[in-house]
């Protein structure tokens, strides 16, 4: 009898640790066990309390396992396209008190279907994030105005988007796009007015070619760094400085005011995953 009472009290305490509502439902049995002298009745109470604890522990363990899976998958889903409804359901389950198999399994099936459908996009996304990190380490950063204009609040590169990066070379930016397995980059010159964009000169042409050569060296280092990260690319299109004029971007706020201009000497690069 003493052993049965001790087991009932022990497992009753474990139930209370996990769930106060479940503990409240067992309170009358726990009180009865303290004065009951029937071993058969105490055995029945013990069985019920231990069974309640076992089911409760299983639900809690499964809930934590399911939520861990959801926590790991949520950042990936947040970077996919057209997955808003699935993301809302994931967040609802993460905030739920308990998550059962009947809740998790159907949603997990939908998550896998979305990931399978958007695998190419997710690969591009991984390449894009890695490319942005490498370029940032090399001194290239997203133009602040573009961060504000995009719905992407994180201000980072996204597959399919054409974005401009400030370069270490004053008056020049790099246009970048990752889409459908291709990484496309192009050096552009930034001026402060339409008048500067229309003007030209031999000095500017030479300056463009000089910066173009520096960018090409940086670009080779960029692709080399990606290769070290396991992202193998092969060149499918390349223009060297001087082969065609640089694109000129007018930015009255960010563009430097400089005399002279003529844009000869482009450097456009496009590579595709090998």
mmCIF file of C-alpha atoms in Angstrom:
data_model
loop_
_atom_site.group_PDB
_atom_site.id
_atom_site.type_symbol
_atom_site.label_atom_id
_atom_site.label_comp_id
_atom_site.label_asym_id
_atom_site.label_seq_id
_atom_site.Cartn_x
_atom_site.Cartn_y
_atom_site.Cartn_z
ATOM 1 C CA UNK A 1 0.000 0.000 0.000
ATOM 2 C CA UNK A 2 2.815 2.416 0.874
ATOM 3 C CA UNK A 3 4.582 1.671 -2.413
ATOM 4 C CA UNK A 4 1.377 2.260 -4.401
ATOM 5 C CA UNK A 5 0.738 5.560 -2.630
ATOM 6 C CA UNK A 6 4.324 6.707 -3.294
ATOM 7 C CA UNK A 7 4.045 5.849 -7.008
ATOM 8 C CA UNK A 8 0.715 7.708 -7.292
ATOM 9 C CA UNK A 9 2.198 10.806 -5.648
ATOM 10 C CA UNK A 10 5.340 10.618 -7.810
ATOM 11 C CA UNK A 11 3.520 10.348 -11.139
ATOM 12 C CA UNK A 12 0.919 12.893 -10.012
ATOM 13 C CA UNK A 13 3.766 15.360 -9.508
ATOM 14 C CA UNK A 14 5.166 14.581 -12.963
ATOM 15 C CA UNK A 15 1.760 15.228 -14.540
ATOM 16 C CA UNK A 16 1.560 18.573 -12.701
ATOM 17 C CA UNK A 17 5.030 19.502 -14.045
ATOM 18 C CA UNK A 18 3.861 19.016 -17.635
ATOM 19 C CA UNK A 19 0.239 20.156 -17.468
ATOM 20 C CA UNK A 20 -1.685 21.805 -14.622
ATOM 21 C CA UNK A 21 -5.070 21.104 -16.217
ATOM 22 C CA UNK A 22 -4.367 17.382 -16.429
ATOM 23 C CA UNK A 23 -3.147 17.483 -12.829
ATOM 24 C CA UNK A 24 -6.401 19.119 -11.735
ATOM 25 C CA UNK A 25 -8.406 16.331 -13.377
ATOM 26 C CA UNK A 26 -6.485 13.786 -11.264
ATOM 27 C CA UNK A 27 -6.712 15.711 -7.996
ATOM 28 C CA UNK A 28 -9.651 13.716 -6.572
ATOM 29 C CA UNK A 29 -7.837 10.430 -7.226
ATOM 30 C CA UNK A 30 -4.651 11.721 -5.602
ATOM 31 C CA UNK A 31 -6.586 12.777 -2.520
ATOM 32 C CA UNK A 32 -8.381 9.431 -2.371
ATOM 33 C CA UNK A 33 -5.083 7.544 -2.514
ATOM 34 C CA UNK A 34 -3.823 9.154 0.691
ATOM 35 C CA UNK A 35 -6.584 7.534 2.789
ATOM 36 C CA UNK A 36 -7.514 4.474 0.740
ATOM 37 C CA UNK A 37 -6.568 1.165 2.371
ATOM 38 C CA UNK A 38 -7.547 -1.100 -0.535
ATOM 39 C CA UNK A 39 -4.564 -2.349 -2.509
ATOM 40 C CA UNK A 40 -6.711 -3.223 -5.531
ATOM 41 C CA UNK A 41 -8.211 0.299 -5.581
ATOM 42 C CA UNK A 42 -4.797 1.888 -5.174
ATOM 43 C CA UNK A 43 -3.529 -0.231 -8.073
ATOM 44 C CA UNK A 44 -6.335 1.092 -10.285
ATOM 45 C CA UNK A 45 -5.555 4.687 -9.286
ATOM 46 C CA UNK A 46 -1.839 4.144 -9.886
ATOM 47 C CA UNK A 47 -2.525 2.682 -13.346
ATOM 48 C CA UNK A 48 -4.707 5.627 -14.304
ATOM 49 C CA UNK A 49 -2.199 8.224 -13.080
ATOM 50 C CA UNK A 50 0.773 6.543 -14.763
ATOM 51 C CA UNK A 51 -1.186 6.098 -17.997
ATOM 52 C CA UNK A 52 -2.117 9.801 -17.956
ATOM 53 C CA UNK A 53 1.529 10.721 -17.429
ATOM 54 C CA UNK A 54 2.660 8.427 -20.260
ATOM 55 C CA UNK A 55 0.208 9.931 -22.759
ATOM 56 C CA UNK A 56 1.017 13.452 -21.626
ATOM 57 C CA UNK A 57 4.764 12.892 -21.932
ATOM 58 C CA UNK A 58 4.347 11.420 -25.416
ATOM 59 C CA UNK A 59 2.309 14.433 -26.541
ATOM 60 C CA UNK A 60 4.869 16.847 -25.101
ATOM 61 C CA UNK A 61 7.816 15.050 -26.686
ATOM 62 C CA UNK A 62 6.091 14.854 -30.074
ATOM 63 C CA UNK A 63 5.094 18.505 -29.820
ATOM 64 C CA UNK A 64 8.693 19.547 -29.259
ATOM 65 C CA UNK A 65 9.967 17.333 -32.078
ATOM 66 C CA UNK A 66 7.364 18.657 -34.507
ATOM 67 C CA UNK A 67 8.025 22.260 -33.479
ATOM 68 C CA UNK A 68 11.763 21.769 -33.918
ATOM 69 C CA UNK A 69 11.165 20.589 -37.477
ATOM 70 C CA UNK A 70 8.919 23.594 -38.113
ATOM 71 C CA UNK A 71 11.490 26.013 -36.663
ATOM 72 C CA UNK A 72 14.157 24.633 -38.995
ATOM 73 C CA UNK A 73 11.888 24.703 -42.056
ATOM 74 C CA UNK A 74 10.328 28.130 -41.470
ATOM 75 C CA UNK A 75 13.334 30.244 -42.622
ATOM 76 C CA UNK A 76 13.511 28.167 -45.820
ATOM 77 C CA UNK A 77 9.795 28.559 -46.482
ATOM 78 C CA UNK A 78 10.023 32.300 -45.863
ATOM 79 C CA UNK A 79 12.406 32.535 -48.807
ATOM 80 C CA UNK A 80 10.159 30.614 -51.210
ATOM 81 C CA UNK A 81 7.551 32.115 -53.485
ATOM 82 C CA UNK A 82 3.762 31.925 -52.978
ATOM 83 C CA UNK A 83 3.998 30.052 -49.670
ATOM 84 C CA UNK A 84 2.235 32.604 -47.452
ATOM 85 C CA UNK A 85 -0.681 30.350 -46.465
ATOM 86 C CA UNK A 86 1.655 27.491 -45.530
ATOM 87 C CA UNK A 87 3.842 29.864 -43.495
ATOM 88 C CA UNK A 88 0.809 31.120 -41.560
ATOM 89 C CA UNK A 89 -0.148 27.555 -40.639
ATOM 90 C CA UNK A 90 3.425 26.797 -39.582
ATOM 91 C CA UNK A 91 3.462 29.841 -37.311
ATOM 92 C CA UNK A 92 0.091 28.846 -35.850
ATOM 93 C CA UNK A 93 1.439 25.419 -34.914
ATOM 94 C CA UNK A 94 4.581 26.930 -33.436
ATOM 95 C CA UNK A 95 2.363 29.023 -31.162
ATOM 96 C CA UNK A 96 0.037 26.139 -30.323
ATOM 97 C CA UNK A 97 0.089 24.489 -26.920
ATOM 98 C CA UNK A 98 0.350 21.025 -28.450
ATOM 99 C CA UNK A 99 1.046 19.702 -31.929
ATOM 100 C CA UNK A 100 -0.188 16.225 -32.754
ATOM 101 C CA UNK A 101 0.499 13.939 -35.686
ATOM 102 C CA UNK A 102 -2.888 14.824 -37.129
ATOM 103 C CA UNK A 103 -1.804 18.495 -37.206
ATOM 104 C CA UNK A 104 1.798 18.076 -38.328
ATOM 105 C CA UNK A 105 1.639 15.335 -40.967
ATOM 106 C CA UNK A 106 -0.696 17.065 -43.499
ATOM 107 C CA UNK A 107 1.213 20.348 -43.199
ATOM 108 C CA UNK A 108 4.576 18.600 -43.542
ATOM 109 C CA UNK A 109 3.325 16.993 -46.752
ATOM 110 C CA UNK A 110 2.452 20.417 -48.158
ATOM 111 C CA UNK A 111 5.835 21.799 -47.133
ATOM 112 C CA UNK A 112 7.644 18.995 -48.971
ATOM 113 C CA UNK A 113 5.507 19.583 -52.068
ATOM 114 C CA UNK A 114 6.339 23.309 -52.087
ATOM 115 C CA UNK A 115 10.059 22.639 -51.635
ATOM 116 C CA UNK A 116 10.081 20.044 -54.423
ATOM 117 C CA UNK A 117 8.274 22.425 -56.769
ATOM 118 C CA UNK A 118 10.592 25.332 -56.015
ATOM 119 C CA UNK A 119 13.879 23.459 -55.774
ATOM 120 C CA UNK A 120 15.479 25.452 -58.605
ATOM 121 C CA UNK A 121 14.445 28.717 -56.956
ATOM 122 C CA UNK A 122 15.859 27.591 -53.607
ATOM 123 C CA UNK A 123 19.171 26.670 -55.230
ATOM 124 C CA UNK A 124 19.278 30.128 -56.813
ATOM 125 C CA UNK A 125 18.471 31.605 -53.419
ATOM 126 C CA UNK A 126 21.384 29.778 -51.783
ATOM 127 C CA UNK A 127 23.734 30.960 -54.546
ATOM 128 C CA UNK A 128 22.374 34.504 -54.225
ATOM 129 C CA UNK A 129 22.977 34.701 -50.489
ATOM 130 C CA UNK A 130 26.452 33.266 -50.827
ATOM 131 C CA UNK A 131 27.258 35.657 -53.689
ATOM 132 C CA UNK A 132 26.092 38.643 -51.652
ATOM 133 C CA UNK A 133 28.239 37.566 -48.724
ATOM 134 C CA UNK A 134 31.355 37.185 -50.869
ATOM 135 C CA UNK A 135 30.810 40.545 -52.598
ATOM 136 C CA UNK A 136 30.220 42.232 -49.253
ATOM 137 C CA UNK A 137 33.536 40.916 -47.977
ATOM 138 C CA UNK A 138 35.148 42.378 -51.109
ATOM 139 C CA UNK A 139 33.730 45.854 -50.405
ATOM 140 C CA UNK A 140 30.511 45.739 -52.447
ATOM 141 C CA UNK A 141 27.227 46.591 -50.690
ATOM 142 C CA UNK A 142 23.597 47.107 -51.706
ATOM 143 C CA UNK A 143 22.577 50.659 -52.592
ATOM 144 C CA UNK A 144 20.553 52.014 -49.663
ATOM 145 C CA UNK A 145 17.777 53.480 -51.831
ATOM 146 C CA UNK A 146 17.191 50.129 -53.492
ATOM 147 C CA UNK A 147 16.853 48.451 -50.100
ATOM 148 C CA UNK A 148 14.048 50.862 -49.254
ATOM 149 C CA UNK A 149 12.287 50.526 -52.600
ATOM 150 C CA UNK A 150 12.074 46.719 -52.506
ATOM 151 C CA UNK A 151 9.397 44.930 -50.507
ATOM 152 C CA UNK A 152 12.224 42.742 -49.220
ATOM 153 C CA UNK A 153 12.612 44.319 -45.772
ATOM 154 C CA UNK A 154 15.878 42.521 -45.092
ATOM 155 C CA UNK A 155 17.512 44.487 -47.878
ATOM 156 C CA UNK A 156 19.277 41.471 -49.332
ATOM 157 C CA UNK A 157 19.533 39.991 -52.798
ATOM 158 C CA UNK A 158 16.754 37.703 -54.020
ATOM 159 C CA UNK A 159 16.653 35.384 -57.068
ATOM 160 C CA UNK A 160 15.308 37.066 -60.182
ATOM 161 C CA UNK A 161 15.848 40.606 -58.883
ATOM 162 C CA UNK A 162 18.178 43.077 -60.598
ATOM 163 C CA UNK A 163 19.968 45.016 -57.869
ATOM 164 C CA UNK A 164 22.812 47.530 -57.757
ATOM 165 C CA UNK A 165 25.791 47.324 -55.421
ATOM 166 C CA UNK A 166 28.075 50.151 -54.426
ATOM 167 C CA UNK A 167 31.640 49.289 -55.434
ATOM 168 C CA UNK A 168 34.988 50.227 -53.878
ATOM 169 C CA UNK A 169 35.503 52.459 -56.945
ATOM 170 C CA UNK A 170 33.874 55.875 -56.563
ATOM 171 C CA UNK A 171 31.294 56.630 -59.220
ATOM 172 C CA UNK A 172 30.757 52.977 -60.230
ATOM 173 C CA UNK A 173 28.290 50.306 -59.242
ATOM 174 C CA UNK A 174 27.741 46.672 -60.125
ATOM 175 C CA UNK A 175 24.432 45.354 -61.398
ATOM 176 C CA UNK A 176 23.751 41.795 -60.196
ATOM 177 C CA UNK A 177 21.100 39.189 -60.926
ATOM 178 C CA UNK A 178 20.836 35.482 -60.088
ATOM 179 C CA UNK A 179 18.082 33.698 -61.985
ATOM 180 C CA UNK A 180 17.491 30.182 -63.341
ATOM 181 C CA UNK A 181 21.014 29.014 -62.625
ATOM 182 C CA UNK A 182 22.733 32.081 -64.108
ATOM 183 C CA UNK A 183 24.761 34.709 -62.265
ATOM 184 C CA UNK A 184 24.831 37.913 -64.326
ATOM 185 C CA UNK A 185 26.912 40.955 -63.389
ATOM 186 C CA UNK A 186 27.588 44.247 -65.137
ATOM 187 C CA UNK A 187 29.683 47.263 -64.230
ATOM 188 C CA UNK A 188 27.815 50.596 -64.555
ATOM 189 C CA UNK A 189 28.880 54.208 -64.080
ATOM 190 C CA UNK A 190 26.815 56.502 -61.871
ATOM 191 C CA UNK A 191 26.411 60.228 -62.589
ATOM 192 C CA UNK A 192 24.473 62.959 -60.821
ATOM 193 C CA UNK A 193 22.513 64.397 -63.759
ATOM 194 C CA UNK A 194 21.229 63.725 -67.268
ATOM 195 C CA UNK A 195 23.688 66.330 -68.550
ATOM 196 C CA UNK A 196 26.614 64.320 -67.201
ATOM 197 C CA UNK A 197 25.145 61.182 -68.743
ATOM 198 C CA UNK A 198 25.087 62.816 -72.196
ATOM 199 C CA UNK A 199 28.560 64.334 -72.015
ATOM 200 C CA UNK A 200 31.698 62.475 -73.023
ATOM 201 C CA UNK A 201 35.430 62.608 -73.339
ATOM 202 C CA UNK A 202 38.594 60.589 -73.873
ATOM 203 C CA UNK A 203 39.523 60.851 -70.199
ATOM 204 C CA UNK A 204 36.231 59.281 -69.166
ATOM 205 C CA UNK A 205 36.646 56.466 -71.663
ATOM 206 C CA UNK A 206 40.067 55.643 -70.265
ATOM 207 C CA UNK A 207 38.753 55.888 -66.716
ATOM 208 C CA UNK A 208 35.916 53.467 -67.520
ATOM 209 C CA UNK A 209 38.345 50.970 -68.990
ATOM 210 C CA UNK A 210 40.678 51.286 -66.006
ATOM 211 C CA UNK A 211 37.851 50.596 -63.521
ATOM 212 C CA UNK A 212 36.556 47.860 -65.813
ATOM 213 C CA UNK A 213 39.873 46.028 -65.587
ATOM 214 C CA UNK A 214 39.838 46.312 -61.799
ATOM 215 C CA UNK A 215 36.290 44.966 -61.723
ATOM 216 C CA UNK A 216 37.277 42.029 -63.914
ATOM 217 C CA UNK A 217 40.024 41.140 -61.437
ATOM 218 C CA UNK A 218 37.526 41.374 -58.593
ATOM 219 C CA UNK A 219 35.085 39.265 -60.574
ATOM 220 C CA UNK A 220 37.605 36.477 -61.059
ATOM 221 C CA UNK A 221 38.282 36.552 -57.320
ATOM 222 C CA UNK A 222 34.530 36.487 -56.699
ATOM 223 C CA UNK A 223 33.986 33.339 -58.768
ATOM 224 C CA UNK A 224 37.045 31.762 -57.197
ATOM 225 C CA UNK A 225 35.616 32.378 -53.727
ATOM 226 C CA UNK A 226 32.285 30.833 -54.763
ATOM 227 C CA UNK A 227 34.088 27.772 -56.082
ATOM 228 C CA UNK A 228 35.760 27.306 -52.714
ATOM 229 C CA UNK A 229 32.256 27.297 -51.218
ATOM 230 C CA UNK A 230 31.236 24.465 -53.534
ATOM 231 C CA UNK A 231 29.402 26.641 -56.092
ATOM 232 C CA UNK A 232 30.897 25.742 -59.465
ATOM 233 C CA UNK A 233 30.199 28.124 -62.359
ATOM 234 C CA UNK A 234 31.179 28.096 -65.999
ATOM 235 C CA UNK A 235 31.462 31.199 -68.181
ATOM 236 C CA UNK A 236 28.840 31.402 -70.940
ATOM 237 C CA UNK A 237 29.174 35.080 -71.900
ATOM 238 C CA UNK A 238 31.839 37.670 -71.165
ATOM 239 C CA UNK A 239 32.611 41.178 -72.408
ATOM 240 C CA UNK A 240 35.967 42.749 -71.654
ATOM 241 C CA UNK A 241 36.564 46.473 -70.947
ATOM 242 C CA UNK A 242 36.487 48.544 -74.141
ATOM 243 C CA UNK A 243 34.294 46.155 -76.159
ATOM 244 C CA UNK A 244 31.170 48.297 -75.686
ATOM 245 C CA UNK A 245 30.131 51.399 -73.697
ATOM 246 C CA UNK A 246 29.322 51.162 -70.042
ATOM 247 C CA UNK A 247 25.721 51.650 -68.984
ATOM 248 C CA UNK A 248 25.253 55.024 -67.286
ATOM 249 C CA UNK A 249 22.894 55.378 -64.324
ATOM 250 C CA UNK A 250 21.598 58.797 -63.231
ATOM 251 C CA UNK A 251 21.253 59.123 -59.467
ATOM 252 C CA UNK A 252 20.871 62.716 -58.361
ATOM 253 C CA UNK A 253 21.225 61.804 -54.690
ATOM 254 C CA UNK A 254 23.911 59.133 -54.727
ATOM 255 C CA UNK A 255 25.776 59.776 -57.959
ATOM 256 C CA UNK A 256 29.034 61.724 -57.791
ATOM 257 C CA UNK A 257 29.396 64.996 -59.684
ATOM 258 C CA UNK A 258 32.315 64.607 -62.042
ATOM 259 C CA UNK A 259 33.533 66.441 -65.125
ATOM 260 C CA UNK A 260 34.023 64.624 -68.357
ATOM 261 C CA UNK A 261 32.236 61.491 -69.349
ATOM 262 C CA UNK A 262 32.244 59.151 -72.377
ATOM 263 C CA UNK A 263 31.412 55.610 -71.677
ATOM 264 C CA UNK A 264 33.533 53.228 -73.624
ATOM 265 C CA UNK A 265 34.640 49.922 -72.165
ATOM 266 C CA UNK A 266 32.048 47.633 -70.712
ATOM 267 C CA UNK A 267 32.525 44.663 -68.507
ATOM 268 C CA UNK A 268 29.570 42.360 -68.490
ATOM 269 C CA UNK A 269 29.777 38.871 -67.089
ATOM 270 C CA UNK A 270 27.376 36.019 -67.039
ATOM 271 C CA UNK A 271 28.050 32.601 -65.627
ATOM 272 C CA UNK A 272 25.954 29.530 -65.255
ATOM 273 C CA UNK A 273 26.152 26.682 -62.781
ATOM 274 C CA UNK A 274 28.258 23.842 -64.179
#
